[in-house]
Amino acid sequence: MTAVSQTATPPRTMVQGDAVPMVSIRGVGKSFGTNEVLRDIDLTVNKSEVVCLIGPSGSGKSTLLRCINFLEVYDRGEIRIEGTLVGYTEDTPRRRLSNRDLRSLRRNVGMVFQQFNLWPHMTALENVAEALVQVRGMDKASAASHAGRMLDRVGLAAKADAYPARLSGGQQQRVAIARVIAMEPHLMLFDEPTSALDPELVGEVLQVMRDLAADGMTMVVVTHEMGFAANVADKVAFLDRGRIAAFGTPREVFHESTEPRVQQFLQTYHERNSF
Amino acid sequence: MKFSVIIDALPYLLGAAVTTIWVSLLGVLLGQVFGVVVCVARQSGGRAADMAGGVYVSFFRGVPLLIQLLLIYYMLPLIGIDVPPLVASVAALGLASGAYVSEIYRGALNAVPHGQSEAALALGFPAQSIWTRILLPQAFRISVPALVNELILLLKASSLISVVGVAELTRTSQTISASNYRPLEIYLAAGLIYLAINGALALFGTLVERRLQQA
């Protein structure tokens, strides 16, 4: 069952003529010492798709996400973004990519973190403008005006001069998203973007993410928000103990999967979220 | 006690205090440079750089400043470098201070959450920008109280440079009291001047801290 759902199911929204997928993960494995945290992962993300990674904590979903932009080093298999091998040279035996090449790859891949990771010594506007100056080489004035437009896009134009400490968690996460989209990434990675938020602040962040998805952004999202996965994702991958145990459309994973671990996970989720 | 002695000596003492202040200031600036360079080298320059930095820190923290000063003052001429007392003094203060400052920054850098540089890495920042724009500014903020403390210690330690003949506050006090035989009044005055300078430094530190907290 797992093998079939991982590889053989043609993605529903895949544009057939579009040869190079945005992300292609083949046989990826990773170990911390003797602990195998990722085993033989295969996953394809096509352009403009939203793929949610769900599963119990410790299942390896965050580690997999962090391998995509090489914040985490994978040991086996290969990950390609728009055809380019992530983290290694194409030689055999492969060598680690130079920092310069890694940087040019990361420029096109944005990441949103659970803890926001805004820089506390910069205002919201400066947080968004900084990478434009340091990475894209824009002059300060145009970086600031571009950053202003990005804050406007996430509904925070009024908070441009506020320091992160003066913003709510939801606002901080929206600034973090603005910081990423300002770089015009081809792909965005979300590592549990709402897990550190008070429940009443989750909605505003998910709304921004829905808008991005509607604009055609390619997104890989590690999340515990099953509602978001069910309504926004094109594909859902359920990870368990370092493997993809189920993969398919939200309907296939949430309603039609016979995989007992998926059913158990969803059962626990429903019990926890009902009063 | 004869306070008129202090009044007479005050212009000389204050003039010497100015020397104390700017020698200390140069020492602190040099110490900041050494401190940051050593700290960054130890964190990101590989094992050799870490070990060299470790030796530097152990030596300048472990050997008394007075001995360091005399070593610099008497040893450099032996290898053909003639150092004026002022230069030797500033160098000794800077080297010693750098050892402490590098440890202050090391502690502060450890207090900056890992996610801070990770966010910059994920955006494609060059390593140099991560240091100059993300890590060091935050480490500096965290270090302000410790740096002010270091500044005050250094200003007091600058009294040691009197031994190589620099006419700073302590040396000038010795000279004056040797000629007017009023050591108590003169040293009391010198002590109060040190106290006033350090009081001002502490106040300055508090203001900087408060300013940074608003951000």
CSV table of C-alpha atoms in Angstrom, one decimal, chain A:
chain,number,residue,atom,x,y,z
A,1,MET,CA,0.0,0.0,0.0
A,2,THR,CA,2.7,2.5,0.9
A,3,ALA,CA,4.8,1.8,-2.1
A,4,VAL,CA,1.8,2.3,-4.4
A,5,SER,CA,0.6,5.5,-2.8
A,6,GLN,CA,4.2,7.0,-2.7
A,7,THR,CA,5.2,6.5,-6.3
A,8,ALA,CA,2.4,5.2,-8.6
A,9,THR,CA,-0.4,7.7,-8.0
A,10,PRO,CA,-0.2,10.4,-10.6
A,11,PRO,CA,-0.5,13.8,-8.9
A,12,ARG,CA,-4.0,15.2,-9.6
A,13,THR,CA,-2.9,18.7,-10.3
A,14,MET,CA,0.4,17.9,-12.1
A,15,VAL,CA,0.9,19.8,-15.3
A,16,GLN,CA,1.8,16.9,-17.5
A,17,GLY,CA,4.0,18.9,-19.9
A,18,ASP,CA,6.0,20.4,-17.1
A,19,ALA,CA,9.0,18.1,-17.1
A,20,VAL,CA,11.1,19.4,-14.1
A,21,PRO,CA,9.3,19.2,-10.8
A,22,MET,CA,9.9,21.9,-8.2
A,23,VAL,CA,11.2,19.4,-5.7
A,24,SER,CA,12.2,15.9,-6.4
A,25,ILE,CA,13.2,13.7,-3.4
A,26,ARG,CA,14.5,10.2,-4.3
A,27,GLY,CA,15.6,7.6,-1.8
A,28,VAL,CA,16.6,10.1,0.9
A,29,GLY,CA,17.9,8.8,4.2
A,30,LYS,CA,19.4,10.3,7.2
A,31,SER,CA,20.8,9.0,10.5
A,32,PHE,CA,21.8,10.6,13.7
A,33,GLY,CA,24.4,8.1,14.8
A,34,THR,CA,22.6,4.8,14.8
A,35,ASN,CA,19.2,6.4,14.9
A,36,GLU,CA,17.7,6.4,11.4
A,37,VAL,CA,15.4,9.5,11.2
A,38,LEU,CA,14.6,9.3,7.5
A,39,ARG,CA,14.4,6.1,5.5
A,40,ASP,CA,14.1,5.9,1.8
A,41,ILE,CA,11.9,8.9,1.2
A,42,ASP,CA,10.4,9.5,-2.2
A,43,LEU,CA,8.4,12.7,-2.8
A,44,THR,CA,7.7,14.9,-5.7
A,45,VAL,CA,6.4,18.5,-5.5
A,46,ASN,CA,5.3,20.1,-8.7
A,47,LYS,CA,5.1,23.8,-9.5
A,48,SER,CA,2.3,25.6,-7.7
A,49,GLU,CA,1.5,22.6,-5.5
A,50,VAL,CA,0.9,22.7,-1.8
A,51,VAL,CA,2.2,19.6,-0.1
A,52,CYS,CA,1.6,19.1,3.7
A,53,LEU,CA,3.7,16.9,5.8
A,54,ILE,CA,1.8,15.5,8.7
A,55,GLY,CA,2.5,12.8,11.3
A,56,PRO,CA,3.3,12.3,15.0
A,57,SER,CA,6.2,14.2,16.5
A,58,GLY,CA,9.5,12.6,16.0
A,59,SER,CA,8.3,11.1,12.7
A,60,GLY,CA,11.0,13.1,10.8
A,61,LYS,CA,8.8,15.6,9.0
A,62,SER,CA,10.7,18.7,10.2
A,63,THR,CA,14.0,17.0,9.4
A,64,LEU,CA,12.8,16.1,5.9
A,65,LEU,CA,11.7,19.7,5.4
A,66,ARG,CA,15.1,21.0,6.6
A,67,CYS,CA,16.9,18.7,4.2
A,68,ILE,CA,15.2,20.4,1.3
A,69,ASN,CA,17.2,23.6,1.8
A,70,PHE,CA,20.1,21.7,3.4
A,71,LEU,CA,19.8,23.2,6.9
A,72,GLU,CA,19.9,19.6,7.7
A,73,VAL,CA,22.4,17.3,5.9
A,74,TYR,CA,21.0,14.2,4.3
A,75,ASP,CA,23.2,11.1,4.0
A,76,ARG,CA,21.7,9.0,1.3
A,77,GLY,CA,19.6,9.6,-1.9
A,78,GLU,CA,19.1,12.9,-3.6
A,79,ILE,CA,17.0,16.0,-3.4
A,80,ARG,CA,16.7,18.2,-6.4
A,81,ILE,CA,15.1,21.7,-6.6
A,82,GLU,CA,14.2,22.6,-10.2
A,83,GLY,CA,16.6,19.9,-11.3
A,84,THR,CA,19.6,21.2,-9.2
A,85,LEU,CA,21.0,18.7,-6.7
A,86,VAL,CA,20.8,20.1,-3.2
A,87,GLY,CA,23.9,20.3,-1.0
A,88,TYR,CA,26.2,18.2,-3.2
A,89,THR,CA,28.1,18.4,-6.4
A,90,GLU,CA,27.1,16.2,-9.4
A,91,ASP,CA,30.5,14.4,-9.2
A,92,THR,CA,30.9,10.8,-8.1
A,93,PRO,CA,31.7,10.4,-5.3
A,94,ARG,CA,29.7,13.5,-4.5
A,95,ARG,CA,31.2,16.3,-2.5
A,96,ARG,CA,29.6,18.9,-0.4
A,97,LEU,CA,28.6,22.1,-2.2
A,98,SER,CA,30.6,25.2,-1.6
A,99,ASN,CA,28.9,27.8,0.6
A,100,ARG,CA,28.6,30.1,-2.4
A,101,ASP,CA,26.7,27.5,-4.5
A,102,LEU,CA,24.6,26.7,-1.5
A,103,ARG,CA,23.7,30.3,-1.1
A,104,SER,CA,22.6,30.7,-4.7
A,105,LEU,CA,20.3,27.7,-4.3
A,106,ARG,CA,18.8,29.0,-1.0
A,107,ARG,CA,18.0,32.4,-2.6
A,108,ASN,CA,15.1,30.7,-4.4
A,109,VAL,CA,13.9,28.8,-1.4
A,110,GLY,CA,12.2,30.6,1.4
A,111,MET,CA,11.7,29.2,4.9
A,112,VAL,CA,9.3,30.1,7.7
A,113,PHE,CA,10.1,28.8,11.1
A,114,GLN,CA,8.0,27.7,14.1
A,115,GLN,CA,9.7,30.3,16.3
A,116,PHE,CA,9.5,33.1,13.6
A,117,ASN,CA,13.2,33.9,14.1
A,118,LEU,CA,12.7,37.6,13.4
A,119,TRP,CA,15.8,39.6,14.3
A,120,PRO,CA,14.9,41.5,17.5
A,121,HIS,CA,17.2,44.4,16.9
A,122,MET,CA,15.5,45.4,13.6
A,123,THR,CA,12.1,46.9,13.0
A,124,ALA,CA,9.5,44.9,11.0
A,125,LEU,CA,10.5,46.8,7.9
A,126,GLU,CA,14.2,46.3,8.5
A,127,ASN,CA,13.7,42.6,9.0
A,128,VAL,CA,12.1,42.4,5.5
A,129,ALA,CA,14.5,44.8,3.8
A,130,GLU,CA,17.7,43.2,5.2
A,131,ALA,CA,18.0,40.2,2.9
A,132,LEU,CA,17.2,42.4,-0.1
A,133,VAL,CA,20.3,44.5,0.7
A,134,GLN,CA,22.6,41.7,1.9
A,135,VAL,CA,21.6,39.0,-0.6
A,136,ARG,CA,20.1,40.7,-3.6
A,137,GLY,CA,22.4,43.7,-3.4
A,138,MET,CA,19.5,46.3,-3.6
A,139,ASP,CA,20.2,49.8,-2.4
A,140,LYS,CA,18.6,50.7,0.9
A,141,ALA,CA,15.9,53.0,-0.4
A,142,SER,CA,14.5,50.5,-2.9
A,143,ALA,CA,14.8,47.7,-0.5
A,144,ALA,CA,12.8,49.7,2.1
A,145,SER,CA,10.0,50.5,-0.4
A,146,HIS,CA,9.9,46.9,-1.6
A,147,ALA,CA,9.8,45.7,2.0
A,148,GLY,CA,6.9,48.2,2.7
A,149,ARG,CA,4.9,46.6,-0.1
A,150,MET,CA,5.5,43.1,1.2
A,151,LEU,CA,4.3,44.2,4.7
A,152,ASP,CA,1.2,45.6,3.1
A,153,ARG,CA,0.6,42.2,1.4
A,154,VAL,CA,0.5,40.5,4.8
A,155,GLY,CA,-1.6,43.3,6.2
A,156,LEU,CA,1.0,44.9,8.4
A,157,ALA,CA,1.9,48.1,6.7
A,158,ALA,CA,0.9,50.0,9.8
A,159,LYS,CA,3.5,48.0,11.9
A,160,ALA,CA,6.5,48.8,9.7
A,161,ASP,CA,8.4,50.7,12.4
A,162,ALA,CA,7.5,48.3,15.3
A,163,TYR,CA,10.2,46.0,16.7
A,164,PRO,CA,9.3,42.3,16.9
A,165,ALA,CA,8.9,42.5,20.7
A,166,ARG,CA,6.0,44.8,20.2
A,167,LEU,CA,4.2,42.5,17.9
A,168,SER,CA,1.9,39.6,18.6
A,169,GLY,CA,3.0,36.1,17.6
A,170,GLY,CA,0.7,36.1,14.6
A,171,GLN,CA,2.0,39.5,13.5
A,172,GLN,CA,5.6,38.3,13.9
A,173,GLN,CA,4.9,35.2,11.8
A,174,ARG,CA,3.3,37.4,9.1
A,175,VAL,CA,6.4,39.6,9.1
A,176,ALA,CA,8.5,36.5,8.8
A,177,ILE,CA,6.4,35.4,5.8
A,178,ALA,CA,6.8,38.9,4.3
A,179,ARG,CA,10.6,38.6,4.8
A,180,VAL,CA,10.6,35.5,2.7
A,181,ILE,CA,8.2,36.5,-0.1
A,182,ALA,CA,10.2,39.7,-0.6
A,183,MET,CA,12.9,37.5,-2.0
A,184,GLU,CA,10.5,36.2,-4.6
A,185,PRO,CA,11.3,32.5,-3.9
A,186,HIS,CA,10.2,29.7,-6.2
A,187,LEU,CA,9.5,27.5,-3.3
A,188,MET,CA,8.5,28.1,0.3
A,189,LEU,CA,9.1,25.8,3.2
A,190,PHE,CA,7.0,26.1,6.4
A,191,ASP,CA,8.2,24.4,9.6
A,192,GLU,CA,5.1,24.2,11.8
A,193,PRO,CA,4.4,27.9,11.3
A,194,THR,CA,1.4,28.1,13.7
A,195,SER,CA,2.6,25.7,16.4
A,196,ALA,CA,4.0,28.5,18.6
A,197,LEU,CA,0.9,30.6,18.3
A,198,ASP,CA,-2.0,31.2,20.7
A,199,PRO,CA,-5.1,29.5,19.2
A,200,GLU,CA,-6.8,32.8,18.4
A,201,LEU,CA,-3.8,34.0,16.3
A,202,VAL,CA,-3.5,30.9,14.1
A,203,GLY,CA,-6.2,32.0,11.7
A,204,GLU,CA,-4.5,35.2,10.5
A,205,VAL,CA,-1.3,33.2,9.6
A,206,LEU,CA,-3.2,30.4,7.8
A,207,GLN,CA,-5.1,33.1,5.8
A,208,VAL,CA,-1.8,34.6,4.6
A,209,MET,CA,-0.7,31.1,3.6
A,210,ARG,CA,-4.0,30.4,1.8
A,211,ASP,CA,-3.5,33.7,-0.2
A,212,LEU,CA,0.0,32.6,-1.2
A,213,ALA,CA,-1.3,29.2,-2.3
A,214,ALA,CA,-4.0,30.9,-4.3
A,215,ASP,CA,-1.4,33.0,-6.0
A,216,GLY,CA,0.3,29.9,-7.2
A,217,MET,CA,3.2,29.6,-4.7
A,218,THR,CA,4.8,26.2,-4.4
A,219,MET,CA,4.7,25.3,-0.7
A,220,VAL,CA,5.8,22.4,1.5
A,221,VAL,CA,4.2,22.7,4.9
A,222,VAL,CA,4.9,20.7,8.1
A,223,THR,CA,1.8,21.2,10.1
A,224,HIS,CA,-0.5,20.0,12.8
A,225,GLU,CA,-3.4,22.0,11.3
A,226,MET,CA,-5.4,19.2,9.7
A,227,GLY,CA,-8.1,21.6,8.6
A,228,PHE,CA,-5.5,23.5,6.6
A,229,ALA,CA,-4.0,20.3,5.1
A,230,ALA,CA,-7.5,19.1,4.2
A,231,ASN,CA,-8.7,22.3,2.6
A,232,VAL,CA,-5.5,23.8,1.0
A,233,ALA,CA,-3.1,21.0,0.3
A,234,ASP,CA,-3.0,19.4,-3.1
A,235,LYS,CA,-1.1,16.4,-1.6
A,236,VAL,CA,-0.6,15.2,1.9
A,237,ALA,CA,2.3,13.0,3.1
A,238,PHE,CA,1.9,11.1,6.3
A,239,LEU,CA,5.2,10.4,7.9
A,240,ASP,CA,5.8,7.8,10.6
A,241,ARG,CA,9.2,6.7,12.1
A,242,GLY,CA,11.1,8.3,9.2
A,243,ARG,CA,9.0,6.8,6.4
A,244,ILE,CA,6.2,8.1,4.2
A,245,ALA,CA,3.4,5.8,5.4
A,246,ALA,CA,0.7,7.3,3.2
A,247,PHE,CA,0.7,9.8,0.4
A,248,GLY,CA,-2.1,11.2,-1.8
A,249,THR,CA,-4.7,13.9,-2.0
A,250,PRO,CA,-6.2,15.0,1.3
A,251,ARG,CA,-9.3,12.9,0.5
A,252,GLU,CA,-7.2,9.8,-0.1
A,253,VAL,CA,-5.1,10.2,3.1
A,254,PHE,CA,-7.8,11.5,5.4
A,255,HIS,CA,-10.8,9.5,4.3
A,256,GLU,CA,-9.8,6.6,2.2
A,257,SER,CA,-6.5,5.5,3.7
A,258,THR,CA,-6.6,2.0,5.3
A,259,GLU,CA,-3.2,2.5,6.8
A,260,PRO,CA,-3.8,1.8,10.6
A,261,ARG,CA,-1.2,4.4,11.7
A,262,VAL,CA,-2.9,7.2,9.8
A,263,GLN,CA,-6.3,6.2,11.3
A,264,GLN,CA,-4.8,6.1,14.8
A,265,PHE,CA,-3.1,9.5,14.3
A,266,LEU,CA,-6.3,11.1,13.0
A,267,GLN,CA,-8.3,9.5,15.8
A,268,THR,CA,-6.0,11.0,18.4
A,269,TYR,CA,-6.2,14.3,16.7
A,270,HIS,CA,-10.0,14.4,16.7
A,271,GLU,CA,-10.1,13.4,20.3
A,272,ARG,CA,-7.7,16.1,21.3
A,273,ASN,CA,-9.6,18.7,19.4
A,274,SER,CA,-13.1,17.9,20.5
A,275,PHE,CA,-14.3,19.3,23.8
